[in-house]
JSON list of C-alpha atoms in Angstrom, two decimals:
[
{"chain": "A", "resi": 1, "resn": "UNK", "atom": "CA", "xyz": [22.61, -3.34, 26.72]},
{"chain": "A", "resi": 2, "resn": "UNK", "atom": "CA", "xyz": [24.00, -4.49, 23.55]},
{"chain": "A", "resi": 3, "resn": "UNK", "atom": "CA", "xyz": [24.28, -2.29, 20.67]},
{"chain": "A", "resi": 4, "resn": "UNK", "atom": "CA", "xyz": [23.65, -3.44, 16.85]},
{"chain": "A", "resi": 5, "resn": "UNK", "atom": "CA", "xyz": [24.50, -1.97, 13.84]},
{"chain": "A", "resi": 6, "resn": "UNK", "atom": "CA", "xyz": [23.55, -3.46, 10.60]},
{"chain": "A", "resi": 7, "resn": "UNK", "atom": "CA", "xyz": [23.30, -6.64, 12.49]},
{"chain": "A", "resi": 8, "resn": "UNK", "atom": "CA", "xyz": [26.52, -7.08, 14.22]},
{"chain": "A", "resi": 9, "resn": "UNK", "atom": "CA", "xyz": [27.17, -5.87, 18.03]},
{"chain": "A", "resi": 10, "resn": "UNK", "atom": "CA", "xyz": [29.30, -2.95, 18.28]},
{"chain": "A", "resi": 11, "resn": "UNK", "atom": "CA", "xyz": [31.22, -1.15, 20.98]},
{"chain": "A", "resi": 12, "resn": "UNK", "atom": "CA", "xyz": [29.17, 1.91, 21.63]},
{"chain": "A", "resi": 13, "resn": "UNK", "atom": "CA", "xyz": [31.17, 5.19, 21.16]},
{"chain": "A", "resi": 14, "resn": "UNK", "atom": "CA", "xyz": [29.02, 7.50, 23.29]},
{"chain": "A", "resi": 15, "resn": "UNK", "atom": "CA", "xyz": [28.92, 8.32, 26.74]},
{"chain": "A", "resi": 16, "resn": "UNK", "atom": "CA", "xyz": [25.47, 8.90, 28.04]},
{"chain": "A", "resi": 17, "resn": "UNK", "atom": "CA", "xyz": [25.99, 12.05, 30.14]},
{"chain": "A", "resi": 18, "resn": "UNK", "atom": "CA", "xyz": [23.15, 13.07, 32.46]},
{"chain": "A", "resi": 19, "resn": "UNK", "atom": "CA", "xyz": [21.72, 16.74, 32.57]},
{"chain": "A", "resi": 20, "resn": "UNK", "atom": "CA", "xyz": [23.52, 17.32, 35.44]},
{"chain": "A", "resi": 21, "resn": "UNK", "atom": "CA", "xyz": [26.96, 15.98, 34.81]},
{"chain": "A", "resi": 22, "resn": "UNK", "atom": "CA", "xyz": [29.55, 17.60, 33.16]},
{"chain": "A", "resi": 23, "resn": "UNK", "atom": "CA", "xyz": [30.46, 16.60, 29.46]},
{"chain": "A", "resi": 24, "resn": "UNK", "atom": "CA", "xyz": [33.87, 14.23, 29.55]},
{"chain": "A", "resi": 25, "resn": "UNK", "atom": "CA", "xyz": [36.47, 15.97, 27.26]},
{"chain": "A", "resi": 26, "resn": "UNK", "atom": "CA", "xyz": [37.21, 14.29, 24.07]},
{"chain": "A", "resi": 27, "resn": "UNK", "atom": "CA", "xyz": [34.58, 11.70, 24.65]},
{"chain": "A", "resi": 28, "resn": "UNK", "atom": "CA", "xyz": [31.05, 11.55, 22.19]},
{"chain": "A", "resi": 29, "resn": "UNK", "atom": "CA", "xyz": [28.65, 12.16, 23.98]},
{"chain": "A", "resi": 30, "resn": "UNK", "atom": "CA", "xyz": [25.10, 11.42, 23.82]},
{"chain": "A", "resi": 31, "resn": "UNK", "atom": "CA", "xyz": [22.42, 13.70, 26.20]},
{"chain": "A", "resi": 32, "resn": "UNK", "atom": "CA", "xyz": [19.06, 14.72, 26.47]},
{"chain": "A", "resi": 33, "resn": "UNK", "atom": "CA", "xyz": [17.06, 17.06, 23.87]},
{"chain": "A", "resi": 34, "resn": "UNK", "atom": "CA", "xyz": [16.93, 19.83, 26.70]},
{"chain": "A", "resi": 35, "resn": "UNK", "atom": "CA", "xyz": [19.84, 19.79, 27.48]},
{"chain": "A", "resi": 36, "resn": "UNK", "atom": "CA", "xyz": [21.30, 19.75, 24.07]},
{"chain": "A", "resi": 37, "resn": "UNK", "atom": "CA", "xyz": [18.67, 22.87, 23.48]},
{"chain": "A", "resi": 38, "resn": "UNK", "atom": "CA", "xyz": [19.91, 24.82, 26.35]},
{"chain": "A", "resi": 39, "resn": "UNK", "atom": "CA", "xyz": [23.73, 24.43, 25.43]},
{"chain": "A", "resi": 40, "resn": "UNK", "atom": "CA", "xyz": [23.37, 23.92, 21.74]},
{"chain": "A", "resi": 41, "resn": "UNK", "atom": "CA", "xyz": [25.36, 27.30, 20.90]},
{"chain": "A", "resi": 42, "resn": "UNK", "atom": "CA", "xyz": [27.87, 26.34, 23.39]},
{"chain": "A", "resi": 43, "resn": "UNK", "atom": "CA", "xyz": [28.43, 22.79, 21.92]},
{"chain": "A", "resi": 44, "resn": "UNK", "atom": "CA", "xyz": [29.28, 24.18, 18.37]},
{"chain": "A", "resi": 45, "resn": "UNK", "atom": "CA", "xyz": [32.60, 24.85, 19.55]},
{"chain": "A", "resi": 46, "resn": "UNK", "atom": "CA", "xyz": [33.27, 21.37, 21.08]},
{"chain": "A", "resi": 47, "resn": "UNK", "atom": "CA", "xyz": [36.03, 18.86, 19.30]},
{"chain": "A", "resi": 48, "resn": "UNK", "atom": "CA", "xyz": [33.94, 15.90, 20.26]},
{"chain": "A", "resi": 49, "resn": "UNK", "atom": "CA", "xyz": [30.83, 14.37, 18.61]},
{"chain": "A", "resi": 50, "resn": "UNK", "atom": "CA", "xyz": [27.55, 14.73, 19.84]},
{"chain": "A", "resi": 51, "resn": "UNK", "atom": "CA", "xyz": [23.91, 12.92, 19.93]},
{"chain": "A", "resi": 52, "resn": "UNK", "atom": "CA", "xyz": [20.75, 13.71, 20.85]},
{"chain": "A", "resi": 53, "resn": "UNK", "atom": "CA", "xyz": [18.20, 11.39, 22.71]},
{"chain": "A", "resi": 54, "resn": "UNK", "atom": "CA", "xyz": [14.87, 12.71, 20.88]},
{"chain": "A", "resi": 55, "resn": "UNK", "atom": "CA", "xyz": [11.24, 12.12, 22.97]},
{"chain": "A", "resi": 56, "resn": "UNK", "atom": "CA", "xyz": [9.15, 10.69, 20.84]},
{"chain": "A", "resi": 57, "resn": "UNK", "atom": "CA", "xyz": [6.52, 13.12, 21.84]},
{"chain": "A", "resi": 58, "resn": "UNK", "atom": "CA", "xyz": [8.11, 16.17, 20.39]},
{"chain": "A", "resi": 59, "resn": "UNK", "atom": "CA", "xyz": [7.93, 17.00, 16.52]},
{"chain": "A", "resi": 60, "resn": "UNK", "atom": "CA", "xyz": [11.02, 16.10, 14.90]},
{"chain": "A", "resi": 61, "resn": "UNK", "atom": "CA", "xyz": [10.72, 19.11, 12.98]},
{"chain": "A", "resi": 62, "resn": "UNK", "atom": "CA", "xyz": [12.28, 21.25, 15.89]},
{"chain": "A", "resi": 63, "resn": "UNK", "atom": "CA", "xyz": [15.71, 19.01, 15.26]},
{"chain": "A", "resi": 64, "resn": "UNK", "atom": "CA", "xyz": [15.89, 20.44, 11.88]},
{"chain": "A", "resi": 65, "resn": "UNK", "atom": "CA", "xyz": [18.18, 23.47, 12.22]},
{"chain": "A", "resi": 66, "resn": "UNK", "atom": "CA", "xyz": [20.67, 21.56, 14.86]},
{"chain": "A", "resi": 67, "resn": "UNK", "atom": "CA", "xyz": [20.96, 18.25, 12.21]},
{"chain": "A", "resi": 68, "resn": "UNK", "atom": "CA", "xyz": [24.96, 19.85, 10.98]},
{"chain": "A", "resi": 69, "resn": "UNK", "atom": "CA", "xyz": [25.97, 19.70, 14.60]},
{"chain": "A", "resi": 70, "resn": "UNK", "atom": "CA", "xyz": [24.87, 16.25, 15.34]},
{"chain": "A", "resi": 71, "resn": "UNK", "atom": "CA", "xyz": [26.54, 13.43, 14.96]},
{"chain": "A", "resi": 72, "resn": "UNK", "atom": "CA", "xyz": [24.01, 10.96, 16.30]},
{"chain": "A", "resi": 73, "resn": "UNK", "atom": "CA", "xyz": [20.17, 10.93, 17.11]},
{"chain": "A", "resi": 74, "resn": "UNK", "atom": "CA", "xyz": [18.40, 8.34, 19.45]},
{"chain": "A", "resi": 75, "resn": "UNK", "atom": "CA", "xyz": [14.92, 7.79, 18.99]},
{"chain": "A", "resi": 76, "resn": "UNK", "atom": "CA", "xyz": [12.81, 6.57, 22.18]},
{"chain": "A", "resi": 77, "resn": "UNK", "atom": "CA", "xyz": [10.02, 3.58, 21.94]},
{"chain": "A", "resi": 78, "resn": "UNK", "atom": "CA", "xyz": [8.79, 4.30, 25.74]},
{"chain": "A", "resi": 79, "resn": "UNK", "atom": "CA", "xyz": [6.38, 1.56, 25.31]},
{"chain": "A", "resi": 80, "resn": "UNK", "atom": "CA", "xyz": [6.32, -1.67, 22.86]},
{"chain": "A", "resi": 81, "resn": "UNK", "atom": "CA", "xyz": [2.95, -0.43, 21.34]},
{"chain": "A", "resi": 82, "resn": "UNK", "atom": "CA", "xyz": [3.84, 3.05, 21.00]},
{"chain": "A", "resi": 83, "resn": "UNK", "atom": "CA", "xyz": [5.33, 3.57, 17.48]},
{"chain": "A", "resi": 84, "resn": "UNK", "atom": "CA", "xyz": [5.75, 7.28, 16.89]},
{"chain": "A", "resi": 85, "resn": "UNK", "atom": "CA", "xyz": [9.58, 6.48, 16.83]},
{"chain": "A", "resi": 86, "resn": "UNK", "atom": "CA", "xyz": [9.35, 4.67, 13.32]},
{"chain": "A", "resi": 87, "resn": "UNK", "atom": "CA", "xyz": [7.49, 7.87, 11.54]},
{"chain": "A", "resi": 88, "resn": "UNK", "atom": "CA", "xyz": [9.96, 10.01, 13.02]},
{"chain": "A", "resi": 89, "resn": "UNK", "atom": "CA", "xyz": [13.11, 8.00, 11.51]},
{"chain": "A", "resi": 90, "resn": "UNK", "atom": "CA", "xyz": [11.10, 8.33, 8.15]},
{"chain": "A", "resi": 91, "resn": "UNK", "atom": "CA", "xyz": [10.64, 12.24, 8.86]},
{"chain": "A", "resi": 92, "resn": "UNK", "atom": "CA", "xyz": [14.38, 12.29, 9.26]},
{"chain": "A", "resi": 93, "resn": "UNK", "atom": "CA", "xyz": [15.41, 10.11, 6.32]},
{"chain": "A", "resi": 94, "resn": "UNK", "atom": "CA", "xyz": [12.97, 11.40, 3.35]},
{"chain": "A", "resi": 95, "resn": "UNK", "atom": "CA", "xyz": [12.49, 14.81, 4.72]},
{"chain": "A", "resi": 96, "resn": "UNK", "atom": "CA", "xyz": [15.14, 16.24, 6.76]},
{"chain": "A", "resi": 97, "resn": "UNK", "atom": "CA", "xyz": [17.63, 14.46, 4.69]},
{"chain": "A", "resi": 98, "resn": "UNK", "atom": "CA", "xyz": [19.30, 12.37, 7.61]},
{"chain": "A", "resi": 99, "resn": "UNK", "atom": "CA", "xyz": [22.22, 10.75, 6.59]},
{"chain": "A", "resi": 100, "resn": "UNK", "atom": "CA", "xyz": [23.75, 10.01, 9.97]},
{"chain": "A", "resi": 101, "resn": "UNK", "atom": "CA", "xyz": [23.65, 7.13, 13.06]},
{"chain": "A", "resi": 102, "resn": "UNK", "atom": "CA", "xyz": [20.09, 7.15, 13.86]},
{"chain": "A", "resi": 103, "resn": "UNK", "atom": "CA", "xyz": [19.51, 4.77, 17.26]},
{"chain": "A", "resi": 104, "resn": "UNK", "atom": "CA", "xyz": [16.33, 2.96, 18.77]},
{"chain": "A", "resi": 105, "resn": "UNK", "atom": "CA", "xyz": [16.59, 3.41, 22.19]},
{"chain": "A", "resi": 106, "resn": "UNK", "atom": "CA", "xyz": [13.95, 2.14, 25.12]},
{"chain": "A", "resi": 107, "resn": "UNK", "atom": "CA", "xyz": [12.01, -0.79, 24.73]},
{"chain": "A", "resi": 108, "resn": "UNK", "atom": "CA", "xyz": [13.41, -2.54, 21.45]},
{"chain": "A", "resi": 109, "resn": "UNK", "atom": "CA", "xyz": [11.69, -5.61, 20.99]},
{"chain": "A", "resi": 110, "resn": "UNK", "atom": "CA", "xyz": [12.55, -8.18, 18.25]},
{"chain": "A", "resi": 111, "resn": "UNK", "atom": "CA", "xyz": [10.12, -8.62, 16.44]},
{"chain": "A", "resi": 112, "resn": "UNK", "atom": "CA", "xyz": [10.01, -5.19, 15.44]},
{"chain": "A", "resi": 113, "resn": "UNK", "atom": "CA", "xyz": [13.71, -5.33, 13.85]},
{"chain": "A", "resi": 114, "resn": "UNK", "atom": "CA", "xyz": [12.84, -5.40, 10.33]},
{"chain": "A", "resi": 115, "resn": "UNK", "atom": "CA", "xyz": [10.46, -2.40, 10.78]},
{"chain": "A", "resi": 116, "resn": "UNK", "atom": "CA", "xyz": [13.18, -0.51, 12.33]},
{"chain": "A", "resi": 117, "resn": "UNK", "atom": "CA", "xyz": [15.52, -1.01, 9.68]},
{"chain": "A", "resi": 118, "resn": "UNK", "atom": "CA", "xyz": [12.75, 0.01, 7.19]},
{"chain": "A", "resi": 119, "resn": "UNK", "atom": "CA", "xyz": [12.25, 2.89, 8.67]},
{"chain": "A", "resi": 120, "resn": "UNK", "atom": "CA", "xyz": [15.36, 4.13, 8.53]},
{"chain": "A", "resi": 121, "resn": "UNK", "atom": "CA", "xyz": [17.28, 3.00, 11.97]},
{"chain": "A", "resi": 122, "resn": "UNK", "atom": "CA", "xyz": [20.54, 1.72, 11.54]},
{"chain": "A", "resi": 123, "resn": "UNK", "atom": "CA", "xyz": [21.58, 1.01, 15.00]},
{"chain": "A", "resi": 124, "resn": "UNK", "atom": "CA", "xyz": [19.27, -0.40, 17.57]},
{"chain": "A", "resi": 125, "resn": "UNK", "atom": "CA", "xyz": [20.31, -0.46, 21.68]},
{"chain": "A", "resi": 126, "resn": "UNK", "atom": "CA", "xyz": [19.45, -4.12, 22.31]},
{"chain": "A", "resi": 127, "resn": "UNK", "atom": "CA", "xyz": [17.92, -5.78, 25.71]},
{"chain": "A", "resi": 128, "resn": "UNK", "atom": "CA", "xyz": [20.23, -8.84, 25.00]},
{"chain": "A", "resi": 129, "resn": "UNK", "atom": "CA", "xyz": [23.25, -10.15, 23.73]},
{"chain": "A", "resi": 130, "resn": "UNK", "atom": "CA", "xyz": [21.22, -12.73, 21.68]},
{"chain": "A", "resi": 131, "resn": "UNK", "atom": "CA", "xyz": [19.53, -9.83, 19.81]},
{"chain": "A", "resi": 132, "resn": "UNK", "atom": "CA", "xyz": [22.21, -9.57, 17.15]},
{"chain": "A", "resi": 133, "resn": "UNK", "atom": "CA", "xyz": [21.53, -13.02, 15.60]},
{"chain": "A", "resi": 134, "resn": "UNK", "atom": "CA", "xyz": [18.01, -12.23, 15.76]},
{"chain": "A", "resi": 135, "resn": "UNK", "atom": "CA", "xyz": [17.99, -8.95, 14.08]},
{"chain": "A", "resi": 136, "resn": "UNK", "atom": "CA", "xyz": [19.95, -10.72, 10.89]},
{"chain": "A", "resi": 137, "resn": "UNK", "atom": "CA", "xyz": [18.11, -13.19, 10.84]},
{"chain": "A", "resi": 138, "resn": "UNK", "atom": "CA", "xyz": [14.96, -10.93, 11.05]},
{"chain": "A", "resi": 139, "resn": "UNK", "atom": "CA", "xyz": [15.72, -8.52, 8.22]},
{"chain": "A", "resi": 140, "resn": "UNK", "atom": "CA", "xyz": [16.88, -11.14, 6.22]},
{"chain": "A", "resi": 141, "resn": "UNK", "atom": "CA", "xyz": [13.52, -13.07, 6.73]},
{"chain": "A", "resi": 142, "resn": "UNK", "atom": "CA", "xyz": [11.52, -11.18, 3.75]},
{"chain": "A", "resi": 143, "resn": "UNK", "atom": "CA", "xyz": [12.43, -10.50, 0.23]},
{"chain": "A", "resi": 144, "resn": "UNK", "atom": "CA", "xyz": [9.71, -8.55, -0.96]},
{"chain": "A", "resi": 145, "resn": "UNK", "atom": "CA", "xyz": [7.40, -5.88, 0.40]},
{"chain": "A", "resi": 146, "resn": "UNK", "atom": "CA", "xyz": [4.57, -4.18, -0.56]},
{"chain": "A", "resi": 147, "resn": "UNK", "atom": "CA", "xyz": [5.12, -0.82, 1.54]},
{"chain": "A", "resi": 148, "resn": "UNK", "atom": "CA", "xyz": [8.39, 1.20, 0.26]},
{"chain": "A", "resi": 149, "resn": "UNK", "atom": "CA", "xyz": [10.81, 2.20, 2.32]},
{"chain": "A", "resi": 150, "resn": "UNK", "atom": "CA", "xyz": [13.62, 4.31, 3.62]},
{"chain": "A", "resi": 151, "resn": "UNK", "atom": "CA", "xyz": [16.05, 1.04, 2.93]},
{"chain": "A", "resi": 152, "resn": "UNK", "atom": "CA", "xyz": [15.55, 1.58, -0.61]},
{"chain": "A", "resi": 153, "resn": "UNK", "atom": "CA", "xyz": [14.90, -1.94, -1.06]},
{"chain": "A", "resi": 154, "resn": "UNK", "atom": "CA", "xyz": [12.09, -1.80, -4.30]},
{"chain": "A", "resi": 155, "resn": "UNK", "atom": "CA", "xyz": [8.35, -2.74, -3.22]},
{"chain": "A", "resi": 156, "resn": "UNK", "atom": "CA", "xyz": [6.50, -5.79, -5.47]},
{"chain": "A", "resi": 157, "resn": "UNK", "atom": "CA", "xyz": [5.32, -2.61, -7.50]},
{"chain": "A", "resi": 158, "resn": "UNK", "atom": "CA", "xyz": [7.80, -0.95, -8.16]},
{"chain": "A", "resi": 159, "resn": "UNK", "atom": "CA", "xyz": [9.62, -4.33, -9.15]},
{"chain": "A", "resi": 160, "resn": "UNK", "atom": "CA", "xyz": [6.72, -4.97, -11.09]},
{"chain": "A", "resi": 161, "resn": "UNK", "atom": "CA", "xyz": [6.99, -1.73, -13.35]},
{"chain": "A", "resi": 162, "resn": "UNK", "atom": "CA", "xyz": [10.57, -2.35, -13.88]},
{"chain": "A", "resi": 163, "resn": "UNK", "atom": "CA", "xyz": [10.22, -5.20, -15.91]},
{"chain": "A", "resi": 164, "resn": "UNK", "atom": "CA", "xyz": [7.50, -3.74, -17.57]},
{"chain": "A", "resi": 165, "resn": "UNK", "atom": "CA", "xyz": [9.31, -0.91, -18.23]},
{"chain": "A", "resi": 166, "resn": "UNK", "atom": "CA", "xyz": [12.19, -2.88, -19.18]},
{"chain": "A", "resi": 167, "resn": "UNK", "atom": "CA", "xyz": [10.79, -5.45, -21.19]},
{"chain": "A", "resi": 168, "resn": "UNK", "atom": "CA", "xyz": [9.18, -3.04, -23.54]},
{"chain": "A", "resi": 169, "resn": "UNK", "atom": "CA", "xyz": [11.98, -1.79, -24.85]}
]
């Protein structure tokens, strides 16, 4: 699978390293949450980044006091209609203060791109090659929104009170 960040296809840096396998020296790697919980005192001490692929049935409150050792966390869509991903990236971003990768992983479909991005996912692991051009093209479809965001692009109200504001004084 292809992967996208901020709309263009990328190389992806990160070996996906079963439970079972042993961890490739020197490589990122990016494994399971129980695995990651099992070793995460061990991994401090490894030179190599790591990521996290995060259930979305767990609360992403656990990930809190592990977020300085990441350097990547995947968020699963199991299903097309199942959407607990996207309030998790916005836990991350506006709560947990996130400021790293953040992936969709699973099933990624296209015409949720723009939500994605919204909601704070900057890379998305893409069912086709084609996927890139439709991702730009998809979060460059709308210029204005009601709902904010974590993309810090200003909703209509918020544009609305800033000319208020600004035209007042």
């Amino acid at each position: 699978m292809p992967l996208i960040e901020n709309g263009k296809p990328i190389e992806d840096k990160f070996v996906r390293v079963s439970d079972d396998e042993a961890l490739p020296e020197g490589a990122a790697v990016l494994i399971g949450i129980d695995r990651f919980l099992k070793e995460a005192e061990a991994l401090k001490g490894r030179q190599a980044p790591v990521g996290v692929i995060w259930p979305n049935n767990r609360p992403i409150a656990e990930i809190a006091p592990y977020l300085g050792q990441l350097s990547l966390i995947a968020l699963v869509f199991p299903i097309f209609r199942d959407g607990r991903a996207y309030s998790q990236a916005r836990l991350l971003r506006e709560r947990l203060g996130w400021r790293g990768p953040l992936r969709a992983t699973g099933n990624v479909l296209r015409d949720q791109f723009l939500l994605m991005e919204r909601s704070g996912f900057d890379q998305i692991d893409a069912v086709k090659e084609a996927d890139a051009e439709a991702f730009d093209e998809a979060v460059h479809r709308y210029t204005v929104f009601y709902q904010p965001a974590t993309d810090e692009r200003p909703s209509l109200l918020r544009q609305r009170l800033g000319r208020t504001v600004s035209g007042v004084r």
